[in-house]
Tab-separated table of C-alpha atoms in Angstrom:
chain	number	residue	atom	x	y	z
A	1	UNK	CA	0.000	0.000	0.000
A	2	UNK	CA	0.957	3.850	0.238
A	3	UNK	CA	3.861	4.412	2.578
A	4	UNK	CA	4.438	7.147	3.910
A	5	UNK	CA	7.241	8.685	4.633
A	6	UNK	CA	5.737	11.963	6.642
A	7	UNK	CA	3.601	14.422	6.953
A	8	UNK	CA	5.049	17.714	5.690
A	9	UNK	CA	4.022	21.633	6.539
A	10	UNK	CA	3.370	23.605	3.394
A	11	UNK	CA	4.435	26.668	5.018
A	12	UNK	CA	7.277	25.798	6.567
A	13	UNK	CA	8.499	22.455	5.840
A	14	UNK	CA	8.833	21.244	9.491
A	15	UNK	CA	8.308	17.019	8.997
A	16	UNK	CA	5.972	15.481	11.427
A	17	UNK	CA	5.548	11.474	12.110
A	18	UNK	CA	2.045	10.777	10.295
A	19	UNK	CA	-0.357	10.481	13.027
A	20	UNK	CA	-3.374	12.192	13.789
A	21	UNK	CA	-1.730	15.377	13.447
A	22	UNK	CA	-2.840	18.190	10.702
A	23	UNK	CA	-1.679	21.300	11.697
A	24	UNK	CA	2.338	22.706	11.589
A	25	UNK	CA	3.121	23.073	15.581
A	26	UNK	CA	5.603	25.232	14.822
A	27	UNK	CA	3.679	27.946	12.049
A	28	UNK	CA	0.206	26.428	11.940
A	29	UNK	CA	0.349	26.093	8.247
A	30	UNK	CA	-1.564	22.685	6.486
A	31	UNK	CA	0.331	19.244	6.245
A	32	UNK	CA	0.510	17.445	3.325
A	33	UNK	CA	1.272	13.833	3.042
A	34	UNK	CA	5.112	12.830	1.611
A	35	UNK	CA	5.080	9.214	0.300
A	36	UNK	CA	7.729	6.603	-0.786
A	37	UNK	CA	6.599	5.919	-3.873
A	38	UNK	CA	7.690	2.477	-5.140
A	39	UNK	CA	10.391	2.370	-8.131
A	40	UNK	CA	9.017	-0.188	-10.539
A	41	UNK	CA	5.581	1.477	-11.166
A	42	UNK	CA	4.745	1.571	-14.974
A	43	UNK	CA	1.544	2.797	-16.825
A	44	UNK	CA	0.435	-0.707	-17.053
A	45	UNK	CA	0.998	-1.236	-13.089
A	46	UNK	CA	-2.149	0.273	-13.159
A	47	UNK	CA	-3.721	-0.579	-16.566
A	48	UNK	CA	-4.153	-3.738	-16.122
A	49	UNK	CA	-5.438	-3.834	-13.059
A	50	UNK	CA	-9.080	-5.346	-13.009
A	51	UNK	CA	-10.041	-2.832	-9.762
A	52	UNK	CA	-12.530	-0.219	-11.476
A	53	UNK	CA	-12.110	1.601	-8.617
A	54	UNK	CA	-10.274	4.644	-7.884
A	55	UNK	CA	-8.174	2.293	-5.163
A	56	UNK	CA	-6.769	0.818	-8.280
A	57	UNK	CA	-4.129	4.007	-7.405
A	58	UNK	CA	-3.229	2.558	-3.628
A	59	UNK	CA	0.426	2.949	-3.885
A	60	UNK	CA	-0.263	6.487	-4.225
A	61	UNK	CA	-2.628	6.920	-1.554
A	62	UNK	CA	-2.081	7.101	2.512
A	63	UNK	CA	-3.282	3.814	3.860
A	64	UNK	CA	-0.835	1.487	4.914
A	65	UNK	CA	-2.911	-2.074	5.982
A	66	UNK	CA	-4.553	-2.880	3.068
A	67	UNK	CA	-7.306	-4.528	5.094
A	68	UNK	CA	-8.037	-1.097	6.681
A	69	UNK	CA	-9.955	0.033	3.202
A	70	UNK	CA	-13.491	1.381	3.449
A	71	UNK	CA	-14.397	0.311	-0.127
A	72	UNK	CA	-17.804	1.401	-1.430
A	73	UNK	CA	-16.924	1.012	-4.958
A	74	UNK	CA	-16.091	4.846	-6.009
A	75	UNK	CA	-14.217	6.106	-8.696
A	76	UNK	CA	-13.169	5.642	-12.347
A	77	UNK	CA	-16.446	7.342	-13.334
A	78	UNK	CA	-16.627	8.357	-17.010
A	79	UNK	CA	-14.459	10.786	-18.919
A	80	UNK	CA	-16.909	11.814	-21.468
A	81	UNK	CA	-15.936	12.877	-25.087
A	82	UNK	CA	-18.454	15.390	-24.845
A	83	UNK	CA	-18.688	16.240	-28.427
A	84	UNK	CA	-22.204	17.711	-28.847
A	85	UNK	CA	-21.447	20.021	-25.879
A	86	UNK	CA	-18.545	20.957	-27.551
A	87	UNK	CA	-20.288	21.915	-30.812
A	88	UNK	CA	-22.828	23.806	-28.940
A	89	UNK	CA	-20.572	25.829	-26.868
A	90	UNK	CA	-18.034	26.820	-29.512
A	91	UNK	CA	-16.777	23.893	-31.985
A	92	UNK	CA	-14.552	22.693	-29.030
A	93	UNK	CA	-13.160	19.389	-30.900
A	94	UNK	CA	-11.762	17.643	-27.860
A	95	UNK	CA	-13.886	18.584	-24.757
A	96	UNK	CA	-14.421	16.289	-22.088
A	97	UNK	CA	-16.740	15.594	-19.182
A	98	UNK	CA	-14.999	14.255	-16.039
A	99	UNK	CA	-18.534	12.760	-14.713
A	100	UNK	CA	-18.531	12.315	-10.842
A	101	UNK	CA	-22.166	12.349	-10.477
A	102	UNK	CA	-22.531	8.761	-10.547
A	103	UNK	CA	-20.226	7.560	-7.460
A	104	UNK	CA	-21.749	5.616	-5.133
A	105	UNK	CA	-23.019	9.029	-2.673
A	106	UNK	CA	-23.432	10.787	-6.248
A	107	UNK	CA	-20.606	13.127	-5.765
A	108	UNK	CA	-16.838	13.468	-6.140
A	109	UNK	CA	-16.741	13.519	-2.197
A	110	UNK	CA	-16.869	9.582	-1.949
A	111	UNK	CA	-13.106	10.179	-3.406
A	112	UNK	CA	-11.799	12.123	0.289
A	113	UNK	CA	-14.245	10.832	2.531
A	114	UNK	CA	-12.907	6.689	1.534
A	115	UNK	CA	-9.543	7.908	2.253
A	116	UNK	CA	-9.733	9.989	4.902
A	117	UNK	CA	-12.609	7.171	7.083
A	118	UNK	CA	-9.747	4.210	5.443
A	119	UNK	CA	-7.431	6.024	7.628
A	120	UNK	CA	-9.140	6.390	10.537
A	121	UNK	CA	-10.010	3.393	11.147
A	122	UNK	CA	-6.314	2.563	10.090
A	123	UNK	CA	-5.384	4.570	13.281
A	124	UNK	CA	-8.311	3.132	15.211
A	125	UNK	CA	-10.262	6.354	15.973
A	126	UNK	CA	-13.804	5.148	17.340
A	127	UNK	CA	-15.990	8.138	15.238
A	128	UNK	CA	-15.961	9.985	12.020
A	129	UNK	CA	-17.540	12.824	10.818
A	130	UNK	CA	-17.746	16.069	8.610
A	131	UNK	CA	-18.608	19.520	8.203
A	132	UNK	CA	-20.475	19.769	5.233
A	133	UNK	CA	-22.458	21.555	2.483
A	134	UNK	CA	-23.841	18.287	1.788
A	135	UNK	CA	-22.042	16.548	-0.556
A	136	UNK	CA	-19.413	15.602	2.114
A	137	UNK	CA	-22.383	14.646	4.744
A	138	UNK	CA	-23.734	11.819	2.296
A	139	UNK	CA	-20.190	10.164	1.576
A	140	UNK	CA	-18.931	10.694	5.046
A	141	UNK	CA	-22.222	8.820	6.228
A	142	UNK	CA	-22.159	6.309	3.673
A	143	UNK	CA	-18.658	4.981	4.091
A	144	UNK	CA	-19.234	5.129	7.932
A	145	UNK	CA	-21.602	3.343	8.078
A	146	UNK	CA	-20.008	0.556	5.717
A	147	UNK	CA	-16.881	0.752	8.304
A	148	UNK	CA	-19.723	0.491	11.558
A	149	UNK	CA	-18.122	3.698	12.790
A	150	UNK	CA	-20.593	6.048	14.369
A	151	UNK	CA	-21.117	9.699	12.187
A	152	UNK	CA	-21.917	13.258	13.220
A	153	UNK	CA	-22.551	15.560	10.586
A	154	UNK	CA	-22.147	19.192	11.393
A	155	UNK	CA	-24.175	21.256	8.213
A	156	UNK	CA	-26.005	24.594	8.090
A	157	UNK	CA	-29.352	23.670	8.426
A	158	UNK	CA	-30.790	25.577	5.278
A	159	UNK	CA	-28.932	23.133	2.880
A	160	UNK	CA	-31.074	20.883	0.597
A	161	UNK	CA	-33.474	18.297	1.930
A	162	UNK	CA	-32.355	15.435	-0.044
A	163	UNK	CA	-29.288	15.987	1.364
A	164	UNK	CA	-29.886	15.685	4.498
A	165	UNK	CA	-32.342	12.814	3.417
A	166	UNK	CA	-29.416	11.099	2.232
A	167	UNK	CA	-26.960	11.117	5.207
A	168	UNK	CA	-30.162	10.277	8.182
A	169	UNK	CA	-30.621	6.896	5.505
A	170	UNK	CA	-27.004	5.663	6.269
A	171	UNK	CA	-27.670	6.162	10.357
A	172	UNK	CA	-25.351	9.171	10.621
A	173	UNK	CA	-25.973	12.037	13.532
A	174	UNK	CA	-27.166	14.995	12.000
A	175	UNK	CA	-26.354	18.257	13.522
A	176	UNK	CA	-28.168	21.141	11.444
A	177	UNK	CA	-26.348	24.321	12.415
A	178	UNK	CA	-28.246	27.879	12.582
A	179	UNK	CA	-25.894	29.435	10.414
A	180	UNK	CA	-23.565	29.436	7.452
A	181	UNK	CA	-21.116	26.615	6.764
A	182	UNK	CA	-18.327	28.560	8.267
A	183	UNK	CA	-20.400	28.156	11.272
A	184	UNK	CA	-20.485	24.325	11.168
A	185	UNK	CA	-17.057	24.200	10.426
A	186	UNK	CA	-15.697	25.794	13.317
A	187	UNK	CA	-17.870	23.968	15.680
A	188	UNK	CA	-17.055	20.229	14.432
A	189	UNK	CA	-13.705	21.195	14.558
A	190	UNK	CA	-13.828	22.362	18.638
A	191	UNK	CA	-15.781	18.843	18.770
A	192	UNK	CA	-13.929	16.543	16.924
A	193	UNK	CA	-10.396	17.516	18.538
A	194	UNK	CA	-12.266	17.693	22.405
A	195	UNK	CA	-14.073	14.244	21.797
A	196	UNK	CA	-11.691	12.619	19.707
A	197	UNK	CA	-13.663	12.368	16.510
A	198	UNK	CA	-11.985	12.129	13.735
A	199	UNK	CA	-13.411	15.180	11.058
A	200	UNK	CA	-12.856	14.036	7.675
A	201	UNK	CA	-11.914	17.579	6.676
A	202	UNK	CA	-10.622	19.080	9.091
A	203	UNK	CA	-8.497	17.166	11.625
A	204	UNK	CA	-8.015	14.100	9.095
A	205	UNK	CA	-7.229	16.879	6.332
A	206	UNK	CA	-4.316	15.394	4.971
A	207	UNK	CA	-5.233	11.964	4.378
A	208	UNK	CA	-8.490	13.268	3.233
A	209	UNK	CA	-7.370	15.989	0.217
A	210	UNK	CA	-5.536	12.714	-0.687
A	211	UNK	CA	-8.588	11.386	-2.246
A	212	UNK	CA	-8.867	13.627	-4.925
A	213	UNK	CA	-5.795	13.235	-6.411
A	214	UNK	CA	-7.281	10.260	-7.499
A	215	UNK	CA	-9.646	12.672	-10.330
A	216	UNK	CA	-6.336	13.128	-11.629
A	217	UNK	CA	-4.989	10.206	-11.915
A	218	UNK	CA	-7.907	8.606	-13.658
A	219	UNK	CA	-8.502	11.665	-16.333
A	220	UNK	CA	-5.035	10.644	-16.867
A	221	UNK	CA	-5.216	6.936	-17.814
A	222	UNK	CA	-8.620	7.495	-19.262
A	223	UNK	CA	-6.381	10.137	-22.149
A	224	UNK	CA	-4.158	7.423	-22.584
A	225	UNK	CA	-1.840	9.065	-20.339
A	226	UNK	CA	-1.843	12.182	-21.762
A	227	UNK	CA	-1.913	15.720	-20.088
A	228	UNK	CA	-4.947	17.658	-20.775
A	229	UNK	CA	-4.259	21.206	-22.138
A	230	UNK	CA	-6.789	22.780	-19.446
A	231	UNK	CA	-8.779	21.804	-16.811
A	232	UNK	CA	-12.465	23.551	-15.537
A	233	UNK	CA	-12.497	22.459	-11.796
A	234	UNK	CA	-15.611	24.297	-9.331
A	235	UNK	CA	-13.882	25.622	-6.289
A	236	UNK	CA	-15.694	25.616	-2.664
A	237	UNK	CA	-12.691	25.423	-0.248
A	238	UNK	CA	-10.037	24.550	-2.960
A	239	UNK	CA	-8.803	21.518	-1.726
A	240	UNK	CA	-10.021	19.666	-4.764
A	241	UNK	CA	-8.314	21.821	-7.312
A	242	UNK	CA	-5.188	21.628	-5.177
A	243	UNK	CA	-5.146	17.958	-4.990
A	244	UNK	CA	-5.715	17.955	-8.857
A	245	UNK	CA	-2.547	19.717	-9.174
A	246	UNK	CA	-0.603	17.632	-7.119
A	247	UNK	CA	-2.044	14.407	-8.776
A	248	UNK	CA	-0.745	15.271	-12.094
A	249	UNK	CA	2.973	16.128	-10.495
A	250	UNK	CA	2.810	13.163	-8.872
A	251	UNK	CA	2.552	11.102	-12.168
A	252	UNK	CA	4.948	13.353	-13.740
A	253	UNK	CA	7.543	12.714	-11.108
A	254	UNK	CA	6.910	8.696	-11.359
A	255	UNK	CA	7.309	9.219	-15.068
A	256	UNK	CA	3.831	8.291	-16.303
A	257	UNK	CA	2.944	11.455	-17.720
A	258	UNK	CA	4.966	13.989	-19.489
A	259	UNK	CA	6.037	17.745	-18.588
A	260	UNK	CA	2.878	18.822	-16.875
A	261	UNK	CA	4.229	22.771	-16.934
A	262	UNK	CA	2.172	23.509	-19.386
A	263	UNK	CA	-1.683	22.259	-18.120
A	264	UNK	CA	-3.712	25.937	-17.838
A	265	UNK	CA	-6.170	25.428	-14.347
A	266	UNK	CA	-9.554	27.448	-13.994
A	267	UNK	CA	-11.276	28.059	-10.936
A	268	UNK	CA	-14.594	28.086	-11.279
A	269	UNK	CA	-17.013	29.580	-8.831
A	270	UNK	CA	-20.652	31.144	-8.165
A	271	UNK	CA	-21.329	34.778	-8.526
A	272	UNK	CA	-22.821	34.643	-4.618
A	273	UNK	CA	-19.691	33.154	-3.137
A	274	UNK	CA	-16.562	33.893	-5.425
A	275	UNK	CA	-13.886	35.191	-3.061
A	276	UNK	CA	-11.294	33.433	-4.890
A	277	UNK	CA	-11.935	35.057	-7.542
A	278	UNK	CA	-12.361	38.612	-6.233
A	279	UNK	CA	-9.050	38.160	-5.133
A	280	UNK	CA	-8.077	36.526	-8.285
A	281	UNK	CA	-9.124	39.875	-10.627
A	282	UNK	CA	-8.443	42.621	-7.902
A	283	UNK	CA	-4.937	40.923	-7.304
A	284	UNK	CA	-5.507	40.860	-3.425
A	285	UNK	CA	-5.652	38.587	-0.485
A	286	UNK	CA	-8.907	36.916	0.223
A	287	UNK	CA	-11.646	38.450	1.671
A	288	UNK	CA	-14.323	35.824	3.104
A	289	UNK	CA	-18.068	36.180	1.936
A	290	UNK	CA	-19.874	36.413	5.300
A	291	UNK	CA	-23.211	35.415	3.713
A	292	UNK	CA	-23.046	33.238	0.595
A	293	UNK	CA	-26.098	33.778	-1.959
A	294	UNK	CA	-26.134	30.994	-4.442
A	295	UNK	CA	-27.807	28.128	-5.592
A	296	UNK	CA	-24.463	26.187	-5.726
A	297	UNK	CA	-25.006	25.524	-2.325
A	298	UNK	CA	-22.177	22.743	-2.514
A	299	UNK	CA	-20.066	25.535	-3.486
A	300	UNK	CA	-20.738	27.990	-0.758
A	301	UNK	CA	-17.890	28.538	1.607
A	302	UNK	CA	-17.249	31.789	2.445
A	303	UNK	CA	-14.058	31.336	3.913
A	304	UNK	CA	-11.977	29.374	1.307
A	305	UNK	CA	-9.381	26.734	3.712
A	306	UNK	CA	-6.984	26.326	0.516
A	307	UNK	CA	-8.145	29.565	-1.599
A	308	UNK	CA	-4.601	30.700	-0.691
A	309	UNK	CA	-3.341	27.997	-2.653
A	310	UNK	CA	-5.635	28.164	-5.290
A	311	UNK	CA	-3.888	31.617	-6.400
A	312	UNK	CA	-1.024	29.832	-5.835
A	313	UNK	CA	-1.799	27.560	-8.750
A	314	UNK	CA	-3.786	29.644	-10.917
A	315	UNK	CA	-0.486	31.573	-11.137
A	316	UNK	CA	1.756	28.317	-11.255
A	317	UNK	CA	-0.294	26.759	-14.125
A	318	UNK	CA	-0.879	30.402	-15.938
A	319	UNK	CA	-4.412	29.891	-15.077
A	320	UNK	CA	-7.665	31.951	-14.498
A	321	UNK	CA	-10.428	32.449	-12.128
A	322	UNK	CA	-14.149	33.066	-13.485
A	323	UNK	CA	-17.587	33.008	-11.833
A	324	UNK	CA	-21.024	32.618	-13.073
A	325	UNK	CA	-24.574	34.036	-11.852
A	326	UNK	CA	-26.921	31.720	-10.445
A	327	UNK	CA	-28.934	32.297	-14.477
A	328	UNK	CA	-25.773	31.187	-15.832
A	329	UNK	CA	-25.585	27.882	-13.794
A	330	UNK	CA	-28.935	26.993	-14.513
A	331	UNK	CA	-28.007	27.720	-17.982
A	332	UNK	CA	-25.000	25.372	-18.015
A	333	UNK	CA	-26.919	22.523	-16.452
A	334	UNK	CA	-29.852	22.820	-18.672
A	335	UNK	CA	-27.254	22.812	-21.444
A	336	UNK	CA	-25.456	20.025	-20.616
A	337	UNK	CA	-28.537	17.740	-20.157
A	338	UNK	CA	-29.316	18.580	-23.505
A	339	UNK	CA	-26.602	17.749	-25.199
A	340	UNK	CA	-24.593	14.871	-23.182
A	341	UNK	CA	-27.925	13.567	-21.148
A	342	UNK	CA	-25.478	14.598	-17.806
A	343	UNK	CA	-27.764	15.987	-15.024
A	344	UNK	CA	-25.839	17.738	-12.959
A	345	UNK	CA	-25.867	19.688	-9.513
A	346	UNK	CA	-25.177	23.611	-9.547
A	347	UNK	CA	-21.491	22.641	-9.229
A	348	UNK	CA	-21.223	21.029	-12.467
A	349	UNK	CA	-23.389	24.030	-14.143
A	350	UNK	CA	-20.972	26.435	-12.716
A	351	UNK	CA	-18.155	24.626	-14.613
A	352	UNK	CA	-20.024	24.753	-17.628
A	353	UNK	CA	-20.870	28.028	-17.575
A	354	UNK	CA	-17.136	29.336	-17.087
A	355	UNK	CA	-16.001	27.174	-19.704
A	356	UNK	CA	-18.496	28.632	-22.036
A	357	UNK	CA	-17.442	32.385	-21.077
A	358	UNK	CA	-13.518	30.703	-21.652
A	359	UNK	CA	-14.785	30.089	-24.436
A	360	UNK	CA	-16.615	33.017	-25.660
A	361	UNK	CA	-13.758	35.339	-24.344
A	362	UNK	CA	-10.814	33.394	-26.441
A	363	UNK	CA	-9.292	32.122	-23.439
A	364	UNK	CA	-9.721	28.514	-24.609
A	365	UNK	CA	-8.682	27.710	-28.285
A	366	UNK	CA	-10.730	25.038	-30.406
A	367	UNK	CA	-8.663	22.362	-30.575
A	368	UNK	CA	-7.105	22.511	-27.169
A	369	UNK	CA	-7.970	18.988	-25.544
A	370	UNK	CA	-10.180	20.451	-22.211
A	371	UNK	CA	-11.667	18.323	-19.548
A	372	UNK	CA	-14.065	19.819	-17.475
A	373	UNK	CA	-15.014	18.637	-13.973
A	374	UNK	CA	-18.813	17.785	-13.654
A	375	UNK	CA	-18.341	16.698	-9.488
A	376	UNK	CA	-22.299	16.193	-8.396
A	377	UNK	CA	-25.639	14.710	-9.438
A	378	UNK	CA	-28.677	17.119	-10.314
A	379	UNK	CA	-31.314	14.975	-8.254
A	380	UNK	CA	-29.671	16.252	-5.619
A	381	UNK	CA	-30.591	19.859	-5.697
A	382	UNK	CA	-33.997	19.949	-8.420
A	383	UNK	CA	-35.358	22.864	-6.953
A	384	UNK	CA	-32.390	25.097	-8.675
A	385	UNK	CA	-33.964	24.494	-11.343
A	386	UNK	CA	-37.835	23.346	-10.928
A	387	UNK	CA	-38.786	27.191	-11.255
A	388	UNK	CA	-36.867	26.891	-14.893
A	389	UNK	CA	-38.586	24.040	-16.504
A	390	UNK	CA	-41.987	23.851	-18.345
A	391	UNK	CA	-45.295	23.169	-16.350
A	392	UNK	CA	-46.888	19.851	-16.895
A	393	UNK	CA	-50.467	19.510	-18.206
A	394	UNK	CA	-52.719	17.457	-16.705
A	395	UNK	CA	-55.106	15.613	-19.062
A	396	UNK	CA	-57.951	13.033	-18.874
A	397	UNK	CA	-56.656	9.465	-19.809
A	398	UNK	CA	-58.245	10.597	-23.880
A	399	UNK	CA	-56.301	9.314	-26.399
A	400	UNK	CA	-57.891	12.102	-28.827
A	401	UNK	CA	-56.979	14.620	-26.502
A	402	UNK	CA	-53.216	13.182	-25.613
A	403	UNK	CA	-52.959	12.329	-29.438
A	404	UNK	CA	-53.344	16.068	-30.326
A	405	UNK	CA	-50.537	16.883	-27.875
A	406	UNK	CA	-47.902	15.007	-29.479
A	407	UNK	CA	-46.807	17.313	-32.020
C-alpha cells in the first residue's frame, strides 16, 4: 500500500511522524502527506489492473494495511468525449466531461471521505464525521456506516433536503447548524479535537485531500496518459483543485505522464460566493463572503481553507479564475442535459458556464484537448432548477386529446 514517509508543513516544511496530526506546531500552516513511492511502477501497473475503482491508485494513496480500506466502490467514473457540448458551446473538438455524479453518494466527495474514514479506522479512531455543504455529509455517512463507525454531521441547516435525506438513511448524527457553513465548520472542529472524533476535513485533512488526487490520476489513464491542455475544476474550499494539481505532479515525477508545466487550471465559482476570484481579478488577499447567496449551495464557503493555494496555482499553471450568476448555472446545467444527457448539480453548471465564457472570451482555443469537472448529481438539488422548466399539463386518460398533444 501507500507508505508514507511523513507528513510535511506547506508553510514551513517542518516534517511530522504521520499520526493524527494536521496542523504545523511550529507555524500552523496545512500538512501534506510525503510518500515513498515504489520504483518499478509503470503505466500498465495500473492498466491492467481489473479494480474499477479509484483504489486501483493505492500505492499512491495514505493507507498502509490494506485490510483497513473502506471500499464502497467509487471512482473511475466516465471521462466523457463530450462532443455535442462541444459543438454547442463553440466547436470545441476535444472537450471532455470528467462525470462524478454517478459515485456511489453521487458526488466526487466519496473520493476524500474513503480515504480519509480508510485512515481512521487505520489509526483506530472510534468516530468519524464532517462539516459539510452536503455533498461531504452523504459520503462521510455512507462509508461510515459501511466501516460500523458512528457519524456526526455538522451542516447549516438551510442546505437541501435530499441531502440531508441522504446522510439520516445511512444512520449518521445529524447536527443542522443555525448558520452558514463557516459556522459548522468551526464547531465540528472544537468537537472533533475535544471528543476525539476524527473530522474528515478538518483534523483528518491530509489523508483526506488525498482522495482527490485520485480525479487526476484517472482523467489521466482514461487520455491514454496524456496531459490535458486545461482543466475547468468548481472551487468551494479549494482543496479539490489543489489535490488535482498535485495528482498530475505526482505522475509526472513517477514518469507516467509527461512535462505537466504547461496544463492551464480554472477556478470556477458562483457569482454569490466567489472570493477566490475577487481576489483573483483585484490581485488581493482573500476576503471571506460572510453570507453566501447561491444556488451552488455545494459551493458555498465563504471562507476558502486552501483559496490561498488556489492563487497559488492559478499563477503556477498560468491559469484563471471566473464566476457565473446563479442564471448562468442553470443555464450550463440545462445545457449540458441537452446535449450529453449529464444531469448535474449547480457545481457542475458552474463549470459549464465558465467554460463557455472561456470560451466566448478566447481564453480557450478550439482544438485545445479540455476536460471539465462535472463533481455532483442534479437529483440532488432539483429545486435550482424546478422554477426553470416547463409546467406539466394534466389531461384526462383521452387518447384524442393526448394524441393532439404530441406534435
Amino acid at each position: 500500500m501507500g507508505s508514507i514517509r511523513f507528513l510535511k508543513c506547506r508553510e514551513c516544511g517542518a516534517e511530522y511522524t504521520p499520526i493524527f496530526k494536521y496542523i504545523c506546531e511550529e507555524c500552523f500552516g496545512p500538512l501534506d502527506v510525503i510518500y515513498d513511492v515504489p520504483t518499478d511502477l509503470s503505466r500498465d501497473t495500473f492498466s491492467s489492473r481489473q479494480d474499477k475503482t479509484y483504489w486501483r491508485y493505492f500505492e499512491l494513496l495514505p493507507i498502509a494495511d490494506k485490510n483497513s480500506i473502506v471500499n464502497i466502490h467509487a471512482g473511475f467514473t466516465p471521462l466523457q468525449h463530450a462532443e455535442d457540448l462541444g459543438t454547442h458551446i463553440g466547436n470545441l473538438k476535444n472537450l471532455f466531461i470528467k462525470n462524478d455524479s454517478v459515485n456511489p453518494t453521487f458526488s466526487f466527495k466519496d473520493r476524500p471521505a474513503g480515504v480519509a474514514i480508510s485512515k481512521s479506522r487505520e489509526i483506530k479512531l472510534k468516530a468519524v464525521g464532517c462539516a459539510s455543504t452536503g455533498n461531504l455529509a452523504s459520503a462521510t455517512a455512507a462509508h461510515a456506516a459501511k466501516a460500523h463507525l458512528p457519524c456526526f454531521i455538522f451542516a447549516p441547516s438551510d442546505i437541501e433536503n435530499v441531502k440531508i435525506a441522504q446522510a439520516l438513511s445511512y444512520g449518521a448524527k445529524f447536527v443542522a447548524v443555525e448558520g452558514t457553513y463557516d459556522d459548522a465548520n468551526r464547531v465540528a472542529s472544537i468537537i472533533g479535537d475535544s471528543k476525539g472524533i476524527g473530522i474528515v476535513n478538518i483534523n483528518m485533512r491530509p489523508y483526506y485531500v488525498e482522495g482527490s488526487k485520485t480525479l487526476a490520476f484517472e482523467v489521466a489513464e482514461q487520455l491514454n496518459w496524456e496531459i490535458p491542455d486545461h482543466l475547468i475544476i468548481p472551487v468551494g474550499s479549494g482543496a479539490m483543485l489543489n489535490a488535482i494539481c498535485k495528482g498530475f505532479e505526482e505522475l509526472h515525477e513517477i514518469g507516467l505522464v509527461g512535462d505537466v508545466s504547461n496544463l492551464k487550471v480554472t477556478a470556477a465559482q458562483p457569482h454569490g460566493c466567489a472570493p477566490i476570484v475577487d481576489a483573483f481579478k483585484k490581485n488581493t488577499q482573500i476576503v471571506p463572503v460572510e453570507r453566501p447567496d447561491t444556488i451552488a449551495k455545494s459551493l458555498a464557503i465563504g471562507d476558502p481553507g486552501d483559496g490561498v493555494y488556489v492563487l497559488k496555482r492559478l499563477k503556477q499553471y498560468s491559469g484563471i479564475a471566473e464566476e457565473a450568476t446563479d442564471d448562468e448555472i442553470i443555464d450550463g446545467i440545462m445545457t449540458l442535459a441537452k446535449t450529453e444527457g449529464i444531469f448535474t448539480e449547480p457545481a457542475g453548471g458552474v463549470s459549464i458556464a465558465v467554460l463557455k465564457k472561456l470560451v466566448d472570451e478566447g481564453f480557450i482555443e478550439k482544438d485545445e484537448k479540455v476536460v471539465c469537472y462535472v463533481t455532483g448529481n442534479g437529483l440532488k438539488s432539483t429545486e435550482a432548477i424546478i422554477s426553470r422548466l416547463p409546467k406539466l399539463d394534466i389531461v384526462k386518460p383521452d387518447v384524442q386529446t393526448v394524441s393532439a398533444m404530441i406534435t
